[in-house]
Short mmCIF file of C-alpha atoms and ligand atoms in Angstrom, two decimals:
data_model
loop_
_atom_site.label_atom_id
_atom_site.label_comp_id
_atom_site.label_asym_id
_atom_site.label_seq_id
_atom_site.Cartn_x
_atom_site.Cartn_y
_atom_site.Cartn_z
CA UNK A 1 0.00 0.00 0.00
CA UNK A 2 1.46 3.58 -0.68
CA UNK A 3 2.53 5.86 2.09
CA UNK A 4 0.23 7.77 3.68
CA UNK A 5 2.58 11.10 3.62
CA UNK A 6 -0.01 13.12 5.94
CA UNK A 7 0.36 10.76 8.90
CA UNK A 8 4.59 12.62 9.18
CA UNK A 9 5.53 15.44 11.21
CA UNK A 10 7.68 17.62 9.56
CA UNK A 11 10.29 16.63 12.19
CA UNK A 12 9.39 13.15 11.42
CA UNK A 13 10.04 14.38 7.39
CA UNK A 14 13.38 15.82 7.66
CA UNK A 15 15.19 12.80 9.89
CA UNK A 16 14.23 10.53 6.60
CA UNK A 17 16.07 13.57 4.48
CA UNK A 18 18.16 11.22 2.18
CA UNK A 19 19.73 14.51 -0.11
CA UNK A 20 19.36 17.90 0.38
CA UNK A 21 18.42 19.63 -3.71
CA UNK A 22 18.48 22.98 -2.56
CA UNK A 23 20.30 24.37 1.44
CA UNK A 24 18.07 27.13 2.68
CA UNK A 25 19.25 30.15 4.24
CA UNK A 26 18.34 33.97 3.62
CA UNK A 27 15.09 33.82 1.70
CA UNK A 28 15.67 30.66 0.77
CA UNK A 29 13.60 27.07 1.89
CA UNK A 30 15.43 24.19 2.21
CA UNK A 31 14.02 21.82 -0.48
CA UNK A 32 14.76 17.89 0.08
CA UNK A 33 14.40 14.43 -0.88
CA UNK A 34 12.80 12.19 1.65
CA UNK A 35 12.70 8.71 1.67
CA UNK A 36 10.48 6.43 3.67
CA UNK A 37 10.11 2.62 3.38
CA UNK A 38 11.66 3.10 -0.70
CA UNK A 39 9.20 5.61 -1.33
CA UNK A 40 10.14 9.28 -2.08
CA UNK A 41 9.27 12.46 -2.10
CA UNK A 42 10.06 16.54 -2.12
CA UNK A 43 10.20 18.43 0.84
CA UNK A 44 10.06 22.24 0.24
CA UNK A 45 10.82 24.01 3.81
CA UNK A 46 10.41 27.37 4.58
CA UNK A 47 11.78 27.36 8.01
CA UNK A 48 15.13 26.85 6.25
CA UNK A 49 15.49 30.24 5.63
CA UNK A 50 16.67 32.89 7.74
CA UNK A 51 14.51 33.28 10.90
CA UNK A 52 12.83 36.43 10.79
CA UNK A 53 12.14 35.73 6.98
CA UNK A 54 10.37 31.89 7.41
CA UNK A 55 8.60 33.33 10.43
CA UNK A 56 7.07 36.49 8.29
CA UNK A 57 6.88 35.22 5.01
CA UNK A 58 7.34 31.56 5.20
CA UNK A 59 3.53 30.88 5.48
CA UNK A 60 2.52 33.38 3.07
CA UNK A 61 5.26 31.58 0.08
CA UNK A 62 3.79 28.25 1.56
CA UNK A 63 0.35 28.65 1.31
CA UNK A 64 1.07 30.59 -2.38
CA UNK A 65 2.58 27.39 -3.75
CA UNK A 66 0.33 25.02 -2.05
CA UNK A 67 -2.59 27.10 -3.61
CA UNK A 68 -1.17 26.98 -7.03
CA UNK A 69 -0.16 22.89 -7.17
CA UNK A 70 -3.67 22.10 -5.39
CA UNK A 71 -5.32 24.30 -8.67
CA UNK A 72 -3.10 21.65 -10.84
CA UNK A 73 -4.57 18.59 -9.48
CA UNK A 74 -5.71 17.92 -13.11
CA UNK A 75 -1.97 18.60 -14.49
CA UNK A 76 0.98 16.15 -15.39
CA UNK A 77 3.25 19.20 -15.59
CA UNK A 78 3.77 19.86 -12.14
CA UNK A 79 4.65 17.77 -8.89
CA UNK A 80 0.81 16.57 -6.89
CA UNK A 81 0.92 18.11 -3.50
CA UNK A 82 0.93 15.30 -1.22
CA UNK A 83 0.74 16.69 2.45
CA UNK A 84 1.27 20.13 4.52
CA UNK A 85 2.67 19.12 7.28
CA UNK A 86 2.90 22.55 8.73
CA UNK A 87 2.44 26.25 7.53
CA UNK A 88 5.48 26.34 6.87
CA UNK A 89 6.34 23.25 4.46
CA UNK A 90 4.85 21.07 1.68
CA UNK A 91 5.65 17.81 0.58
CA UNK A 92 5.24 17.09 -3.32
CA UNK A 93 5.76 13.67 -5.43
CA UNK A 94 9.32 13.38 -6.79
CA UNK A 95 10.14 13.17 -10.20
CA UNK A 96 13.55 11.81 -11.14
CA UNK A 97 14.60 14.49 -13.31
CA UNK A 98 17.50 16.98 -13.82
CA UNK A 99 17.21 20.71 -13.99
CA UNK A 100 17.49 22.04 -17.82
CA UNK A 101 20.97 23.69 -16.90
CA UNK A 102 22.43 20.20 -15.40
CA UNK A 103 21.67 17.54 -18.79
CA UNK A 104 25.36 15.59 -18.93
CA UNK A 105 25.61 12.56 -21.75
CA UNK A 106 21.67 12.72 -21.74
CA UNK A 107 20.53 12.59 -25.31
CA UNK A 108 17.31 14.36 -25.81
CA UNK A 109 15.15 14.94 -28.64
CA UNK A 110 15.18 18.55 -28.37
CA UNK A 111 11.92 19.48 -30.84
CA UNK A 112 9.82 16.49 -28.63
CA UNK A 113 10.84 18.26 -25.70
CA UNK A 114 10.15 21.14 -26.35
CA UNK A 115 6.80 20.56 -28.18
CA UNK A 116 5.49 18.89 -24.73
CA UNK A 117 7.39 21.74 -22.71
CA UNK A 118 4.75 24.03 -24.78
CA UNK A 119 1.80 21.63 -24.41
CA UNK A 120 2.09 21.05 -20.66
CA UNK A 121 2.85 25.62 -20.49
CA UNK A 122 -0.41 25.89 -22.22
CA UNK A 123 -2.40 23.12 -20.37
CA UNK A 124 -1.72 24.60 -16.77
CA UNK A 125 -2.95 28.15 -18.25
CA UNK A 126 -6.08 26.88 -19.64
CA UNK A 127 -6.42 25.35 -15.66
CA UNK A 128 -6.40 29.86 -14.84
CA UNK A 129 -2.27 29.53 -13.55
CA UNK A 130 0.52 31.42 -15.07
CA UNK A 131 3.31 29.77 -13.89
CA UNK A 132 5.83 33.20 -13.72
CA UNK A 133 9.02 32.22 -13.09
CA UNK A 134 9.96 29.96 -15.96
CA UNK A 135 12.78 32.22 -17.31
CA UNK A 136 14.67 31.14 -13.81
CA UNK A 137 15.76 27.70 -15.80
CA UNK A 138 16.40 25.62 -12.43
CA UNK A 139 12.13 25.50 -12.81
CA UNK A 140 12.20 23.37 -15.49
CA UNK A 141 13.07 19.59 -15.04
CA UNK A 142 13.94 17.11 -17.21
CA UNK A 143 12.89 12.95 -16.64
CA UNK A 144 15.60 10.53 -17.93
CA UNK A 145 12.71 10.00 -20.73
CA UNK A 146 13.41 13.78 -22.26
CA UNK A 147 10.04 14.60 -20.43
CA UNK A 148 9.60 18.41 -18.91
CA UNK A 149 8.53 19.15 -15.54
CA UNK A 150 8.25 22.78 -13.65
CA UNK A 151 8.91 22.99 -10.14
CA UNK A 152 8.38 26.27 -7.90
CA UNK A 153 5.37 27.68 -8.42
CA UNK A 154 5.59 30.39 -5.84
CA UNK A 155 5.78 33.28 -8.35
CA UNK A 156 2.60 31.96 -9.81
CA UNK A 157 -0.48 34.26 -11.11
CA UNK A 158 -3.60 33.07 -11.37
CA UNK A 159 -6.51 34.36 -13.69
CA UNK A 160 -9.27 35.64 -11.69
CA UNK A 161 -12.85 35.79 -11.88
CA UNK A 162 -14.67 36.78 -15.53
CA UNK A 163 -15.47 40.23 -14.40
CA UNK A 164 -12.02 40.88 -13.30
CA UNK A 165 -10.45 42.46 -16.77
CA UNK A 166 -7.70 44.03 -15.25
CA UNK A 167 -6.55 40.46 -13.63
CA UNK A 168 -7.43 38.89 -17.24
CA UNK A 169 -5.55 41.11 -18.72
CA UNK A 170 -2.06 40.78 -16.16
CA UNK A 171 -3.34 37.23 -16.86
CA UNK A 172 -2.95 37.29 -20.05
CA UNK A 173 0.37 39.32 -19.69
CA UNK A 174 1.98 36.40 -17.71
CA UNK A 175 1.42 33.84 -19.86
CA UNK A 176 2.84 35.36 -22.90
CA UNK A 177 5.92 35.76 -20.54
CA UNK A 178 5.79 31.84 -19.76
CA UNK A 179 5.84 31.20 -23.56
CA UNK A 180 8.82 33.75 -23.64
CA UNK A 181 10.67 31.38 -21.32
CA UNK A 182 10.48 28.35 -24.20
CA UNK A 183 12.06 31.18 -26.29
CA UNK A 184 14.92 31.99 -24.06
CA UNK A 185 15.39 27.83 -23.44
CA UNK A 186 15.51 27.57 -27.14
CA UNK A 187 17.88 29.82 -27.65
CA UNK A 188 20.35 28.23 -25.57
CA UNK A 189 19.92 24.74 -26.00
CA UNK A 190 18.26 24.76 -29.97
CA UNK A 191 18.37 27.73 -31.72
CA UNK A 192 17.80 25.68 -34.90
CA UNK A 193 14.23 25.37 -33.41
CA UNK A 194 13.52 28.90 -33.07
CA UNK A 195 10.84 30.05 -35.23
CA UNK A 196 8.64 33.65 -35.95
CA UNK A 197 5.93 32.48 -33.96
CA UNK A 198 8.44 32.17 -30.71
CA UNK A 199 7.12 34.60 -28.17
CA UNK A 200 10.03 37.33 -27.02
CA UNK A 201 9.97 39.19 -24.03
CA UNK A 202 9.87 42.82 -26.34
CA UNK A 203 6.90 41.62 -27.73
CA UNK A 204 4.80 41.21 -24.85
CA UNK A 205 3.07 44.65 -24.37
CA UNK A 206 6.49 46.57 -24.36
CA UNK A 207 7.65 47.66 -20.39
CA UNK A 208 4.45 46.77 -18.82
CA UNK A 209 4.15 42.66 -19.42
CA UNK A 210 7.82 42.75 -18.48
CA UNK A 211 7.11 44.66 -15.04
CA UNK A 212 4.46 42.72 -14.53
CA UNK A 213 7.01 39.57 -14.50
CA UNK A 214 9.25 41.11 -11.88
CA UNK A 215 6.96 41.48 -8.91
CA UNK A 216 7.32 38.22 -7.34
CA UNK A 217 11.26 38.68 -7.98
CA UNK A 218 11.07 42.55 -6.50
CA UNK A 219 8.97 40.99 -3.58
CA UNK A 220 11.28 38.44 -2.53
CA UNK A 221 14.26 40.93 -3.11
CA UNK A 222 12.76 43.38 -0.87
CA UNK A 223 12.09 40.97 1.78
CA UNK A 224 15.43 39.71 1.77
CA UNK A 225 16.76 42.78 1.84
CA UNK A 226 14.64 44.17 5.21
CA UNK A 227 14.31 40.77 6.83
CA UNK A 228 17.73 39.05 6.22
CA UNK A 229 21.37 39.54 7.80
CA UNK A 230 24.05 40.86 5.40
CA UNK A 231 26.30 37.46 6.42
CA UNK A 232 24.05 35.30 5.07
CA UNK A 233 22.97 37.75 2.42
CA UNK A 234 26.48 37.28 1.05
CA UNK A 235 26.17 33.30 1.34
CA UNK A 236 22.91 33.33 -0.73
N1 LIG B 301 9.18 17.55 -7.16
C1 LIG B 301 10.48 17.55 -7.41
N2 LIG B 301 11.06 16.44 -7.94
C2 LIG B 301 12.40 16.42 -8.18
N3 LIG B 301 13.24 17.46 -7.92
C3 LIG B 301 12.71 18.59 -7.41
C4 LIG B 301 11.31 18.71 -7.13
N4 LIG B 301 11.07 19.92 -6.62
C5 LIG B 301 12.25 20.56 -6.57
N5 LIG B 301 13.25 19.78 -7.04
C6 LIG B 301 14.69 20.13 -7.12
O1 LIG B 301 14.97 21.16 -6.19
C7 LIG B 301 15.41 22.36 -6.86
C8 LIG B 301 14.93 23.59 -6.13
O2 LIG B 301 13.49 23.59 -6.06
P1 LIG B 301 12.66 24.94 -6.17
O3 LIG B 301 12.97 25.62 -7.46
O4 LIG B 301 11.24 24.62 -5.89
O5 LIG B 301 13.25 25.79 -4.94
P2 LIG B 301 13.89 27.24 -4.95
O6 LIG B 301 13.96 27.68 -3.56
O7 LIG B 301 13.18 28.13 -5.89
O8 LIG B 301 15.32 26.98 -5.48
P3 LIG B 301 16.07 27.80 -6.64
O9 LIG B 301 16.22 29.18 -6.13
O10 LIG B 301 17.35 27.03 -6.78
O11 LIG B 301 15.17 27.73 -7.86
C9 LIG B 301 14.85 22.20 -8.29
O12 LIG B 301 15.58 22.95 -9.23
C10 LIG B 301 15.01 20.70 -8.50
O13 LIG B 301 16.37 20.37 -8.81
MG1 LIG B 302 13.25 27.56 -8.14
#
């Protein structure tokens, strides 16, 4: 029978921590692989960052990213959301992948990939998400199978209620920059595949789609500024 992840306390969580993918600190979560009984998962910790920052904005990031993967129940593109242990820190399915950057000796069928990269982009918008941080490449994962998956959905923007233009519109705004992002990944890893009907960040709505993008990064900047030491500042 499969694990029952909810029955774990976090502290419970982190003693079966069997590598760490990401060390928190600053503004930061720690994010880590947890194995029970030969089943695994993702642990994504707030209260790995600095203090003052996981006790102020630690729940808010958590219950942001929680919000957006339990809105993707439907979707194969992003990790399921398997338990909240506390406000602080989800637990998501792992997916035996590499981040886009990190491919060694893997052959992959670049055009494939990138067709179902576009398919899976456009299937979580049509569920009202905008993923909004997919020019960070460390959010996209690759399966040994040349499959995509995006991670870190805290940036995310969702579309809002039918009455809401202005949302729609910012909506609308957001997703053209998560199309962008398939430009930019191109680019680096394909050109050959670029084509005219690529999305590019100076298309989208001039200055204001591109603004748009940088809240969530301006937020977390900000924060980290006010709410984080200089020391570890530096580390980050
Ligand atoms: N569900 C998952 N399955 C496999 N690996 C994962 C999963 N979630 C996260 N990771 C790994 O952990 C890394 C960091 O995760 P995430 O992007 O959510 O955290 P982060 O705090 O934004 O880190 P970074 O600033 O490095 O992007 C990912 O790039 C990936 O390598
Ligand atoms: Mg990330």
């Amino acid at each position: 029978m499969p694990i029952d992840w909810t029955q774990y306390s976090l502290a419970e969580l982190r003693r079966h921590s069997t590598t760490v993918f990401r060390q928190g600190g600053g503004s930061r979560p720690d994010v880590m692989l947890i194995e029970i009984n030969g089943e695994k998962a993702v642990l994504k910790d707030q209260s790995g960052a600095d203090r003052v920052f996981a006790a102020l904005i630690g729940p808010i990031l958590n219950w942001r990213e929680t919000s957006a993967l339990r809105k993707l129940t439907a979707s194969d593109a992003v990790p399921n959301l398997l338990a909240v242990p506390n406000k602080r820190a989800f637990l998501m399915s792992y997916h035996e992948s590499r981040q886009i950057t990190k491919l060694v000796d893997q052959a992959i069928d670049w055009k494939d990939f990138f067709d179902l990269l576009e398919k899976r982009i456009r299937e979580i918008h049509k569920l009202g998400i905008a993923h909004n941080d997919l020019r960070n490449p460390t959010n996209t994962l690759v399966t040994p199978q040349g499959q995509p998956v995006l991670v870190d959905l805290v940036a995310y923007f969702s579309r809002g209620a039918r009455w809401n233009f202005v949302k729609h519109w910012l909506f609308n705004k957001f997703c053209q920059v998560d199309l962008s992002a398939i430009t930019k990944m191109k680019m680096r890893f394909a050109p050959e595949l670029v084509t005219e009907q690529d999305v590019h960040p100076e298309a989208i709505a001039g200055r204001s789609g591109m603004a748009a993008r940088s809240v969530g990064q301006w937020i977390r900047k900000i924060s980290k500024s006010l709410l984080t030491s200089r020391k570890t500042r530096e580390k980050d």
